[in-house]
XYZ file of C-alpha atoms in Angstrom:
710
model
C 144.566 65.497 87.440
C 147.393 67.554 86.073
C 147.675 71.138 87.042
C 148.408 73.219 84.005
C 148.643 76.898 83.321
C 145.654 78.430 81.566
C 145.239 81.988 80.469
C 142.402 84.051 79.112
C 142.306 87.165 76.980
C 139.339 89.398 77.622
C 140.438 91.865 74.932
C 143.536 93.635 73.779
C 142.984 96.456 76.233
C 141.833 94.298 79.146
C 143.939 92.878 81.932
C 145.438 89.431 81.324
C 144.841 87.046 84.179
C 146.886 83.887 84.570
C 145.398 81.257 86.816
C 146.093 77.662 87.680
C 143.493 75.279 86.364
C 143.055 71.662 87.368
C 143.025 69.709 84.125
C 140.412 67.091 83.427
C 141.514 63.523 82.911
C 140.488 61.642 79.831
C 138.442 58.507 80.627
C 140.800 55.611 81.253
C 143.342 57.771 83.077
C 141.626 57.992 86.447
C 143.382 57.336 89.734
C 144.761 53.817 90.056
C 145.416 52.560 93.576
C 147.433 49.505 94.603
C 147.132 47.242 97.599
C 150.212 46.160 99.510
C 151.641 43.137 97.720
C 149.839 43.931 94.458
C 151.938 43.934 91.244
C 152.693 47.342 89.742
C 153.268 46.933 85.982
C 156.430 48.435 84.506
C 156.354 49.121 80.765
C 159.277 49.813 78.459
C 158.800 52.219 75.590
C 161.627 53.597 73.472
C 165.042 55.225 73.327
C 165.380 58.776 72.003
C 167.983 61.513 71.827
C 168.272 65.274 71.483
C 171.086 64.727 68.968
C 169.032 62.788 66.451
C 165.430 62.490 65.322
C 165.498 58.682 65.135
C 163.789 56.804 67.956
C 164.039 53.080 68.591
C 161.752 50.675 70.396
C 163.458 49.531 73.582
C 163.153 45.827 72.849
C 164.565 46.370 69.340
C 167.929 47.340 70.821
C 170.359 44.407 70.435
C 172.200 45.006 73.719
C 169.284 45.009 76.213
C 167.489 42.104 77.842
C 164.855 40.710 75.478
C 161.415 39.892 76.905
C 161.086 36.387 78.280
C 157.412 36.256 77.203
C 156.624 34.314 80.366
C 153.900 35.169 82.898
C 155.131 36.862 86.046
C 155.238 35.083 89.375
C 152.393 37.088 90.949
C 150.242 37.316 87.864
C 149.644 40.387 85.774
C 150.449 41.013 82.131
C 152.539 38.625 80.075
C 156.126 39.790 79.606
C 156.784 41.395 76.223
C 153.100 41.918 75.435
C 152.308 44.919 73.257
C 150.160 47.539 74.947
C 147.335 48.923 72.741
C 148.246 52.395 71.493
C 146.188 55.232 70.095
C 147.033 56.805 66.750
C 148.898 59.689 68.360
C 151.177 57.350 70.303
C 152.039 55.421 67.154
C 152.761 58.590 65.169
C 155.049 59.951 67.892
C 157.102 56.751 67.879
C 155.856 55.021 71.041
C 156.195 51.234 71.185
C 155.055 50.274 74.694
C 155.470 46.690 75.919
C 155.413 44.989 79.296
C 158.742 44.151 80.913
C 160.189 41.353 83.039
C 160.948 43.726 85.910
C 158.700 42.884 88.850
C 157.409 45.659 91.082
C 155.358 44.659 94.121
C 153.776 47.482 96.107
C 155.776 48.136 99.292
C 158.096 45.186 98.647
C 161.686 46.332 98.263
C 164.288 44.370 96.329
C 167.922 45.052 97.143
C 169.131 43.420 93.944
C 167.696 40.994 91.430
C 169.178 39.611 88.233
C 167.231 40.369 85.080
C 169.252 38.527 82.433
C 172.729 37.950 81.083
C 173.223 39.252 77.559
C 176.018 38.221 75.213
C 177.074 41.057 72.884
C 179.021 40.581 69.671
C 181.047 43.217 67.845
C 178.021 44.595 65.965
C 176.028 44.891 69.184
C 178.883 46.758 70.847
C 179.224 49.110 67.912
C 175.500 49.872 68.030
C 175.634 50.490 71.783
C 178.599 52.845 71.386
C 176.848 54.812 68.664
C 173.742 55.297 70.794
C 175.760 56.270 73.864
C 177.732 58.730 71.746
C 174.449 60.257 70.551
C 173.301 60.582 74.206
C 170.252 58.342 73.891
C 167.975 58.037 76.897
C 165.434 55.324 77.679
C 161.803 55.725 78.661
C 160.129 53.301 81.052
C 156.580 53.803 82.318
C 154.918 53.046 85.668
C 151.299 54.063 86.284
C 151.434 56.271 83.184
C 154.444 58.170 84.594
C 157.689 58.116 82.591
C 160.762 57.021 84.484
C 162.717 60.140 85.338
C 166.171 61.266 86.318
C 165.960 63.441 89.411
C 167.818 66.761 89.638
C 168.082 69.594 92.143
C 168.184 73.266 91.165
C 171.390 75.256 91.602
C 170.113 76.977 94.738
C 169.033 73.546 96.076
C 165.507 74.763 96.734
C 163.677 72.837 94.033
C 163.616 69.302 92.752
C 162.674 68.538 89.180
C 162.557 65.607 86.787
C 163.965 64.975 83.334
C 162.042 62.245 81.578
C 164.144 59.196 80.723
C 167.557 57.963 81.852
C 170.821 57.427 80.024
C 171.784 54.200 78.293
C 175.392 54.808 79.259
C 178.128 57.401 79.269
C 181.489 58.096 77.668
C 184.778 59.378 79.001
C 187.744 60.836 77.174
C 191.078 59.491 78.336
C 193.375 62.436 79.165
C 196.472 60.393 78.368
C 195.539 58.821 75.034
C 192.723 61.025 73.801
C 190.630 57.909 73.172
C 186.941 57.802 74.083
C 185.782 54.973 76.337
C 182.136 53.931 76.396
C 180.362 52.442 79.409
C 176.961 50.737 79.441
C 174.528 51.133 82.334
C 173.556 47.597 83.301
C 172.090 48.146 86.773
C 168.982 50.234 87.434
C 167.833 51.415 90.834
C 164.087 52.030 90.706
C 162.482 54.322 93.277
C 158.678 54.395 93.467
C 157.238 57.302 95.438
C 153.760 56.723 96.790
C 151.205 58.060 99.226
C 147.952 56.937 100.757
C 145.083 56.773 98.295
C 142.240 59.259 98.805
C 138.741 58.228 99.828
C 137.596 54.701 100.515
C 140.613 53.183 98.760
C 142.863 54.823 101.333
C 140.711 53.482 104.151
C 141.346 50.009 102.761
C 145.097 50.631 102.971
C 145.674 51.172 99.260
C 148.332 53.522 97.870
C 148.807 55.627 94.755
C 152.006 56.260 92.784
C 153.147 59.899 92.719
C 156.716 59.516 91.456
C 158.882 57.162 89.393
C 162.657 57.629 89.436
C 165.363 55.521 87.802
C 169.052 55.752 88.705
C 171.234 53.820 86.226
C 174.722 52.569 87.032
C 177.476 50.815 85.120
C 178.942 47.805 86.965
C 181.774 45.908 85.300
C 182.397 42.185 85.286
C 185.411 42.706 87.524
C 183.174 43.665 90.452
C 182.416 40.988 93.034
C 179.060 39.280 92.512
C 177.052 36.712 94.417
C 175.602 33.463 93.128
C 172.744 35.300 91.379
C 175.253 37.583 89.600
C 174.198 40.565 91.699
C 176.954 42.961 92.824
C 177.943 42.413 96.421
C 178.377 46.142 97.094
C 176.228 48.462 94.985
C 177.480 51.584 96.734
C 181.164 51.066 95.982
C 181.658 49.809 92.447
C 185.275 49.173 91.528
C 184.954 48.899 87.760
C 182.408 50.154 85.259
C 181.288 48.006 82.333
C 183.328 49.227 79.372
C 182.130 48.298 75.898
C 185.339 46.708 74.702
C 186.393 43.221 73.644
C 189.824 43.678 72.088
C 193.102 43.696 73.995
C 193.430 46.864 76.007
C 196.960 48.241 75.726
C 196.152 51.634 77.161
C 198.312 52.705 80.097
C 198.490 55.855 82.114
C 202.028 56.487 80.832
C 201.039 56.344 77.182
C 201.827 59.486 75.168
C 199.090 62.059 74.642
C 197.314 62.153 71.306
C 197.581 65.267 69.222
C 194.456 67.150 68.165
C 194.827 65.890 64.595
C 194.578 62.276 65.785
C 191.413 62.646 67.888
C 189.114 61.771 64.990
C 191.216 58.711 64.185
C 191.140 57.498 67.785
C 187.389 58.128 67.907
C 186.976 55.961 64.820
C 189.210 53.259 66.298
C 187.156 53.257 69.499
C 184.279 51.935 67.378
C 186.289 49.524 65.245
C 188.994 48.121 67.512
C 186.819 45.300 68.862
C 187.709 41.891 67.526
C 185.247 40.333 65.136
C 185.150 37.089 67.104
C 184.161 36.664 70.717
C 181.456 38.221 72.849
C 181.092 40.517 75.829
C 178.970 39.249 78.710
C 176.655 41.883 80.184
C 174.783 40.990 83.397
C 171.654 43.118 83.881
C 170.336 43.657 87.408
C 167.917 45.985 89.142
C 166.895 47.195 92.593
C 163.489 48.412 93.762
C 162.727 50.791 96.627
C 159.454 52.327 97.777
C 159.409 55.724 99.471
C 156.319 57.310 100.980
C 156.057 60.968 99.958
C 153.112 62.978 101.248
C 154.438 66.251 99.824
C 153.295 65.382 96.291
C 149.598 65.437 95.492
C 148.421 62.989 92.852
C 146.927 65.883 90.871
C 150.342 67.603 90.834
C 152.627 64.648 90.239
C 153.444 65.886 86.721
C 154.603 69.278 87.976
C 158.121 67.985 88.589
C 158.485 67.300 84.856
C 157.776 70.949 84.029
C 161.219 72.468 84.372
C 161.603 76.109 85.428
C 157.910 76.952 85.598
C 158.410 80.240 87.437
C 161.223 81.469 85.189
C 159.276 80.396 82.116
C 156.175 82.238 83.306
C 158.125 85.492 83.668
C 159.526 85.187 80.155
C 156.065 84.413 78.792
C 154.670 87.528 80.442
C 157.407 89.583 78.790
C 156.516 87.950 75.476
C 152.857 88.873 75.914
C 153.729 92.478 76.780
C 155.980 92.643 73.714
C 153.213 91.216 71.532
C 150.624 93.602 72.942
C 152.846 96.613 72.229
C 153.294 95.572 68.597
C 149.612 94.753 68.222
C 148.599 98.033 69.883
C 150.710 100.068 67.475
C 149.167 98.268 64.519
C 145.686 98.806 65.937
C 146.363 102.532 66.171
C 147.526 102.598 62.545
C 144.422 100.735 61.373
C 142.183 103.083 63.363
C 143.864 106.070 61.727
C 143.319 104.517 58.306
C 139.658 103.881 59.008
C 138.839 107.009 61.016
C 140.700 109.613 58.989
C 142.123 108.437 55.694
C 139.433 106.091 54.411
C 136.513 108.105 55.765
C 137.910 111.370 54.384
C 138.560 109.683 51.029
C 135.006 108.374 50.912
C 133.585 111.743 51.920
C 135.669 113.563 49.306
C 134.676 111.039 46.647
C 130.973 111.496 47.408
C 131.277 115.295 47.362
C 133.106 115.157 44.024
C 130.480 112.904 42.480
C 127.631 115.054 43.815
C 129.316 118.215 42.502
C 129.752 116.566 39.133
C 126.074 115.560 39.036
C 124.887 119.068 39.976
C 127.102 120.576 37.275
C 125.540 118.348 34.645
C 122.018 119.298 35.711
C 122.855 123.024 35.562
C 124.277 122.730 32.061
C 121.122 121.042 30.828
C 119.000 124.047 31.926
C 121.036 126.669 29.996
C 119.009 127.880 26.932
C 120.664 127.777 23.522
C 119.779 129.816 20.428
C 120.843 129.982 16.827
C 123.832 132.128 17.704
C 124.986 129.800 20.423
C 127.584 127.351 19.095
C 127.273 124.941 22.017
C 131.035 124.486 22.178
C 131.486 126.407 25.403
C 128.977 124.218 27.225
C 130.628 121.019 25.995
C 134.044 122.304 26.953
C 132.721 123.191 30.397
C 131.332 119.668 30.842
C 134.627 118.109 29.840
C 136.509 120.468 32.123
C 134.275 119.567 35.067
C 134.674 115.853 34.353
C 138.461 116.066 34.129
C 138.573 118.083 37.336
C 136.404 115.508 39.089
C 138.575 112.646 37.874
C 141.682 114.452 39.065
C 140.177 114.581 42.535
C 139.323 110.855 42.454
C 142.700 109.172 42.847
C 144.204 106.169 44.597
C 142.097 103.228 45.668
C 138.815 104.871 44.617
C 139.734 104.611 40.938
C 139.831 100.816 41.199
C 136.126 100.295 41.879
C 135.643 98.685 38.463
C 138.629 96.333 38.831
C 139.104 95.639 42.523
C 136.780 92.608 42.520
C 138.051 91.188 39.254
C 138.580 87.435 39.696
C 142.263 86.623 40.291
C 144.405 84.489 38.083
C 144.425 80.846 39.174
C 141.498 81.426 41.464
C 140.779 77.715 41.140
C 143.859 77.182 43.353
C 143.297 80.069 45.749
C 139.823 78.880 46.758
C 140.984 75.353 47.786
C 143.937 76.828 49.681
C 141.624 79.141 51.610
C 139.360 76.181 52.352
C 142.275 74.095 53.653
C 143.439 77.077 55.687
C 140.053 77.294 57.395
C 140.244 73.568 58.087
C 143.614 74.037 59.780
C 142.333 77.100 61.640
C 139.460 75.170 63.225
C 141.831 72.319 64.089
C 144.360 74.674 65.711
C 141.611 76.513 67.579
C 140.316 73.253 69.024
C 143.773 72.007 70.013
C 144.840 75.223 71.723
C 141.515 75.546 73.531
C 141.485 71.937 74.772
C 145.132 72.181 75.819
C 144.620 75.478 77.655
C 141.653 73.995 79.524
C 143.732 70.963 80.474
C 141.945 68.246 78.512
C 145.095 67.575 76.494
C 147.952 67.065 78.918
C 151.059 64.858 79.179
C 149.119 62.155 81.023
C 146.986 61.664 77.901
C 149.848 60.136 75.964
C 149.525 60.835 72.244
C 146.310 62.750 72.852
C 147.441 65.964 71.168
C 148.143 64.212 67.863
C 145.106 61.909 68.046
C 142.690 64.746 68.763
C 144.415 66.883 66.127
C 143.845 64.237 63.456
C 140.210 63.880 64.517
C 139.621 67.634 64.442
C 141.290 67.928 61.040
C 139.050 65.235 59.560
C 135.903 66.737 61.088
C 136.869 70.258 59.970
C 136.679 69.056 56.368
C 133.111 70.364 56.322
C 134.400 73.900 57.001
C 137.057 73.443 54.347
C 134.469 72.609 51.693
C 132.113 75.381 52.818
C 134.583 78.263 52.669
C 136.299 76.967 49.552
C 132.964 76.769 47.715
C 131.887 80.267 48.751
C 135.191 81.799 47.666
C 135.065 79.780 44.445
C 131.571 81.070 43.640
C 132.658 84.627 44.452
C 135.254 84.127 41.694
C 132.374 83.217 39.324
C 133.283 79.528 39.467
C 130.819 77.035 38.008
C 131.797 73.440 38.842
C 131.796 73.230 42.635
C 132.287 69.450 42.568
C 135.656 69.798 40.877
C 136.606 72.539 43.328
C 135.593 70.295 46.239
C 137.746 67.480 44.863
C 140.767 69.782 44.592
C 140.119 71.072 48.117
C 139.880 67.570 49.578
C 142.970 66.203 47.810
C 145.426 69.054 47.170
C 146.881 69.955 50.563
C 146.300 66.625 52.374
C 147.677 64.753 49.354
C 150.846 66.827 49.191
C 151.456 66.432 52.927
C 150.790 62.689 52.852
C 153.103 62.199 49.878
C 155.898 64.128 51.569
C 155.510 62.189 54.821
C 155.413 58.882 52.934
C 158.677 59.634 51.102
C 160.403 60.636 54.336
C 158.986 57.533 55.984
C 160.824 55.344 53.477
C 164.165 56.683 54.711
C 163.156 56.172 58.343
C 161.974 52.630 57.602
C 165.446 51.884 56.267
C 166.866 52.873 59.675
C 164.542 50.432 61.511
C 163.427 53.321 63.699
C 160.190 53.488 65.660
C 159.840 57.023 64.295
C 158.706 55.365 61.062
C 154.936 55.205 60.724
C 153.815 51.561 60.441
C 152.091 50.502 57.247
C 148.854 49.772 59.098
C 148.785 53.294 60.516
C 149.342 54.730 57.037
C 146.382 52.713 55.779
C 144.273 54.020 58.673
C 145.230 57.606 57.812
C 144.281 57.038 54.162
C 140.923 55.572 55.238
C 140.219 58.573 57.478
C 141.195 60.869 54.646
C 139.284 59.302 51.746
C 136.317 57.748 53.549
C 135.568 60.470 56.099
C 137.209 63.772 55.230
C 136.423 63.781 51.496
C 132.644 63.247 52.002
C 132.628 65.994 54.642
C 134.362 68.358 52.217
C 131.727 67.601 49.580
C 128.923 68.178 52.083
C 130.370 71.536 53.096
C 130.969 72.494 49.459
C 127.366 71.731 48.517
C 126.001 73.867 51.322
C 128.443 76.705 50.674
C 127.940 76.812 46.891
C 124.251 75.959 46.522
C 122.686 77.153 49.760
C 124.852 80.034 50.985
C 126.291 81.182 47.654
C 129.185 83.534 47.045
C 129.793 86.865 48.720
C 128.163 89.804 46.941
C 130.471 92.560 45.732
C 129.383 96.203 46.110
C 130.741 97.327 42.711
C 130.524 96.035 39.154
C 133.582 94.827 37.251
C 134.276 96.069 33.735
C 135.249 93.828 30.846
C 138.566 95.521 30.051
C 141.082 95.463 32.926
C 142.813 98.624 34.028
C 146.493 99.145 33.213
C 148.764 99.115 36.255
C 151.103 102.080 36.903
C 154.687 101.805 38.122
C 155.063 101.082 41.824
C 157.559 101.976 44.525
C 160.051 99.275 45.528
C 158.421 98.630 48.905
C 154.977 98.057 47.381
C 156.125 95.363 44.979
C 154.907 91.867 45.699
C 158.002 90.108 47.049
C 159.330 93.032 49.075
C 155.939 93.781 50.602
C 155.437 90.141 51.561
C 158.818 89.813 53.275
C 158.571 93.139 55.091
C 155.033 92.449 56.297
C 156.018 89.012 57.617
C 158.518 90.462 60.076
C 155.811 91.924 62.312
C 153.880 88.688 63.088
C 157.215 86.908 63.478
C 158.231 89.446 66.126
C 154.961 88.762 67.963
C 155.552 85.008 68.296
C 159.345 84.957 68.431
C 159.705 84.357 72.183
C 156.927 81.764 72.315
C 158.479 80.100 69.284
C 161.717 79.728 71.211
C 159.952 77.688 73.917
C 158.243 75.495 71.333
C 161.533 74.808 69.548
C 163.273 73.929 72.793
C 160.516 71.471 73.669
C 160.422 69.873 70.215
C 164.098 69.682 69.285
C 166.417 70.565 72.139
C 164.834 69.278 75.340
C 162.794 66.201 74.524
C 163.002 65.082 78.137
C 160.788 68.012 79.139
C 157.226 68.893 78.260
C 155.681 72.021 76.770
C 153.061 73.089 79.298
C 152.389 76.801 78.708
C 149.289 76.345 76.559
C 147.491 79.157 78.374
C 150.179 81.599 77.301
C 150.156 80.051 73.837
C 146.414 80.704 73.572
C 146.899 84.375 74.472
C 149.778 84.809 72.025
C 147.738 83.045 69.327
C 144.882 85.534 69.719
C 147.327 88.438 69.513
C 148.924 86.822 66.458
C 145.579 86.524 64.650
C 144.769 90.184 65.316
C 148.259 91.242 64.228
C 148.091 89.289 60.965
C 144.679 90.759 60.152
C 145.905 94.307 60.800
C 149.181 93.875 58.904
C 147.318 92.506 55.900
C 144.762 95.325 55.956
C 147.479 97.994 56.086
C 149.514 96.315 53.336
C 146.534 95.888 51.019
C 145.405 99.466 51.634
C 148.844 100.741 50.604
C 148.702 98.528 47.518
C 145.250 99.815 46.535
C 146.392 103.399 47.035
C 149.154 102.711 44.512
C 146.356 101.686 42.086
C 147.247 97.979 42.068
C 144.100 95.853 42.182
C 145.870 92.462 42.226
C 145.297 92.026 45.940
C 143.749 88.545 46.160
C 146.909 86.462 46.118
C 148.874 89.293 47.719
C 146.669 89.251 50.822
C 147.118 85.481 51.112
C 150.902 85.729 50.797
C 151.153 88.662 53.210
C 149.121 86.788 55.820
C 151.344 83.722 55.589
C 154.637 85.532 55.031
C 155.843 85.084 58.610
C 156.218 81.368 57.794
C 159.222 82.313 55.637
C 160.912 83.965 58.614
C 160.049 81.017 60.862
C 161.711 78.636 58.418
C 164.752 80.923 58.189
C 164.903 80.974 61.989
C 164.682 77.161 61.979
C 167.728 76.976 59.714
C 169.631 79.277 62.069
C 168.459 77.218 65.056
C 169.676 74.028 63.390
C 173.103 75.466 62.617
C 173.862 77.180 65.927
C 171.668 75.591 68.618
C 171.197 71.947 67.704
C 173.747 69.174 67.417
C 171.836 66.806 65.158
C 173.979 64.130 63.539
C 173.259 61.948 60.524
C 171.694 62.590 57.129
C 168.310 61.043 57.928
C 167.940 62.996 61.172
C 168.808 66.257 59.423
C 166.374 65.435 56.634
C 163.645 64.727 59.186
C 164.285 68.064 60.863
C 164.036 70.095 57.671
C 161.121 68.151 56.157
C 159.026 68.289 59.323
C 159.933 71.950 59.785
C 158.902 72.630 56.188
C 155.580 70.847 56.748
C 154.967 72.818 59.947
C 155.776 76.106 58.189
C 153.456 75.206 55.295
C 150.649 74.437 57.745
C 151.286 77.681 59.601
C 151.562 79.678 56.373
C 148.347 78.218 54.979
C 146.489 78.968 58.203
C 147.763 82.526 58.602
C 147.459 83.190 54.872
C 143.770 82.356 55.103
C 143.386 84.763 58.026
C 145.055 87.491 55.983
C 142.945 86.783 52.902
C 139.606 86.862 54.726
C 140.605 89.994 56.674
C 141.586 91.822 53.490
C 138.444 90.594 51.717
C 136.230 91.977 54.484
C 138.179 95.262 54.493
C 137.953 95.764 50.718
C 134.235 94.961 50.618
C 133.669 97.369 53.496
C 135.422 100.402 52.011
C 134.018 99.957 48.497
C 130.500 99.485 49.794
C 130.752 102.946 51.384
C 131.351 104.836 48.124
C 128.636 105.799 45.654
C 129.288 104.626 42.123
C 127.061 105.633 39.180
């Protein structure tokens, strides 16, 4: 089991407790033990980089050893066989296949030849490009990714970075030309310990660590009959990716800064079109017993800087609680003093007006009485009462007037509730440890399943909002709800996928997976949306409004600059953005900047998410109250936009992050970054916009149900 951080929030005023929780393993990922002499399968997956969003299946690379597709000497899986993948693994670009590398438990191999690969000019150019973009390779043993081992600066901690480099480059100080070297020897270190229970009594072992140390060994190094280097510790020459005549000397003149780009371009194009470069691939295998690593904690080494990250997360939570606490105080003031005093004053004014009318009716009139004084007194009392009734109370006949384009707002709210239930399930399962790095692709697979199942909530809430807007045809509304948001997202992903397909990248979603997604969408989600819509529209019905709406709408007065729609939306979005800013930094680093690491602070994320929901609800309530006080009753869409407005700031932050923090190269990679960021911001905005809308709806119904209207 994987030990993950989990956190709970007992309330905004309660003490936050962070505890370590042993995560549950998904069936199929239980402990696997190996007998001495038993084969340990090694899988190859993909190559990926922090400098680009394009991933490539390992066996699709033209400069690596292709699978022999022959059975191994001691049995096991056939070389090159595709490993069955779940939907999440496919969508994240995994392409796992068995390799020709043989690992036998407790049998060390000093050196063994894997293959000899002949590279032409195109293969060399491709290898140079991937080395320039700092691609790393992922191999897998016992569900653990092959890692590069590092030691902290103070030399007190050891940690892993998933993957290992394809090669490296060096800049010649004399010529300014970049030289590229390919890693063609891999030293594999398997760390193991005695298996627990009866398996350990039988002498079986479990794998607790998988390290890979790549090395570049040139053809000039001495090799034995099997093409293995004679001395792996002292390598004379590295394997440079170069076929043309090398005229570089140490006495050559230095290149000027203006010529660096030209020499960089020549380093890719100076290889002759004819001829090949012979690359011998070899590997070594060593087994090391390590009793310091528990099997349940073997993933901890992949979680870099846990202690430092925990401190920063605590600061983020304190920062979020301060902001949320201030907003809570403001909302309490609005409810306890302003709204209650307004309601009390309104009731007193109406009661005074009613008593005045009854008194006037009892005054006797004779022939000499003209009756004008009594009428003037009634009008004077009415005008005085209306002068006292100002602000939001004057809108009781218009505040629940159906919004323009309500047929779009209802489906958006329904889709937002669908995303809310999906996000709630993902964060909860991740915080409890069910979704962890050992369940490869589990986060995406479970997310897709939750989204499809949550279609019933989408239809239910969309139908109830639609009926509250006096909608009639719930079937049409259900169709729009089921197709609008998922259809737009699918279309956008499909268009982007065409560009990725053209790059022959494993990031591209296979056609079969696209068909599966369409089947899940149309054959499962759409019926669930209709079922929820029927129950919400026919059985539950719309929400009842406490006041009646007049036929003629009220004219809107002029508003202050800060209460106008666009300004209010942007200003309100800054507060939720400030709540999640620090946590957002960790998420961005994990997604874009440090793909070799893993995001593991789901307990903190759950706490920050709860604070975010409360903050969005309070910000929306305050904003809508200010808008109603300015006698503007167009609050339906405004509440939705205010709730989701922090998505605008997140996207703006993403643009800044791309320009100043990332080093993404290539048009397709940049397009992937912005399109996927846009999709994520739309999902976030739809979810938080729904929270804001429902919070404002509950607030408005509450305050107008407290006033007495004749």
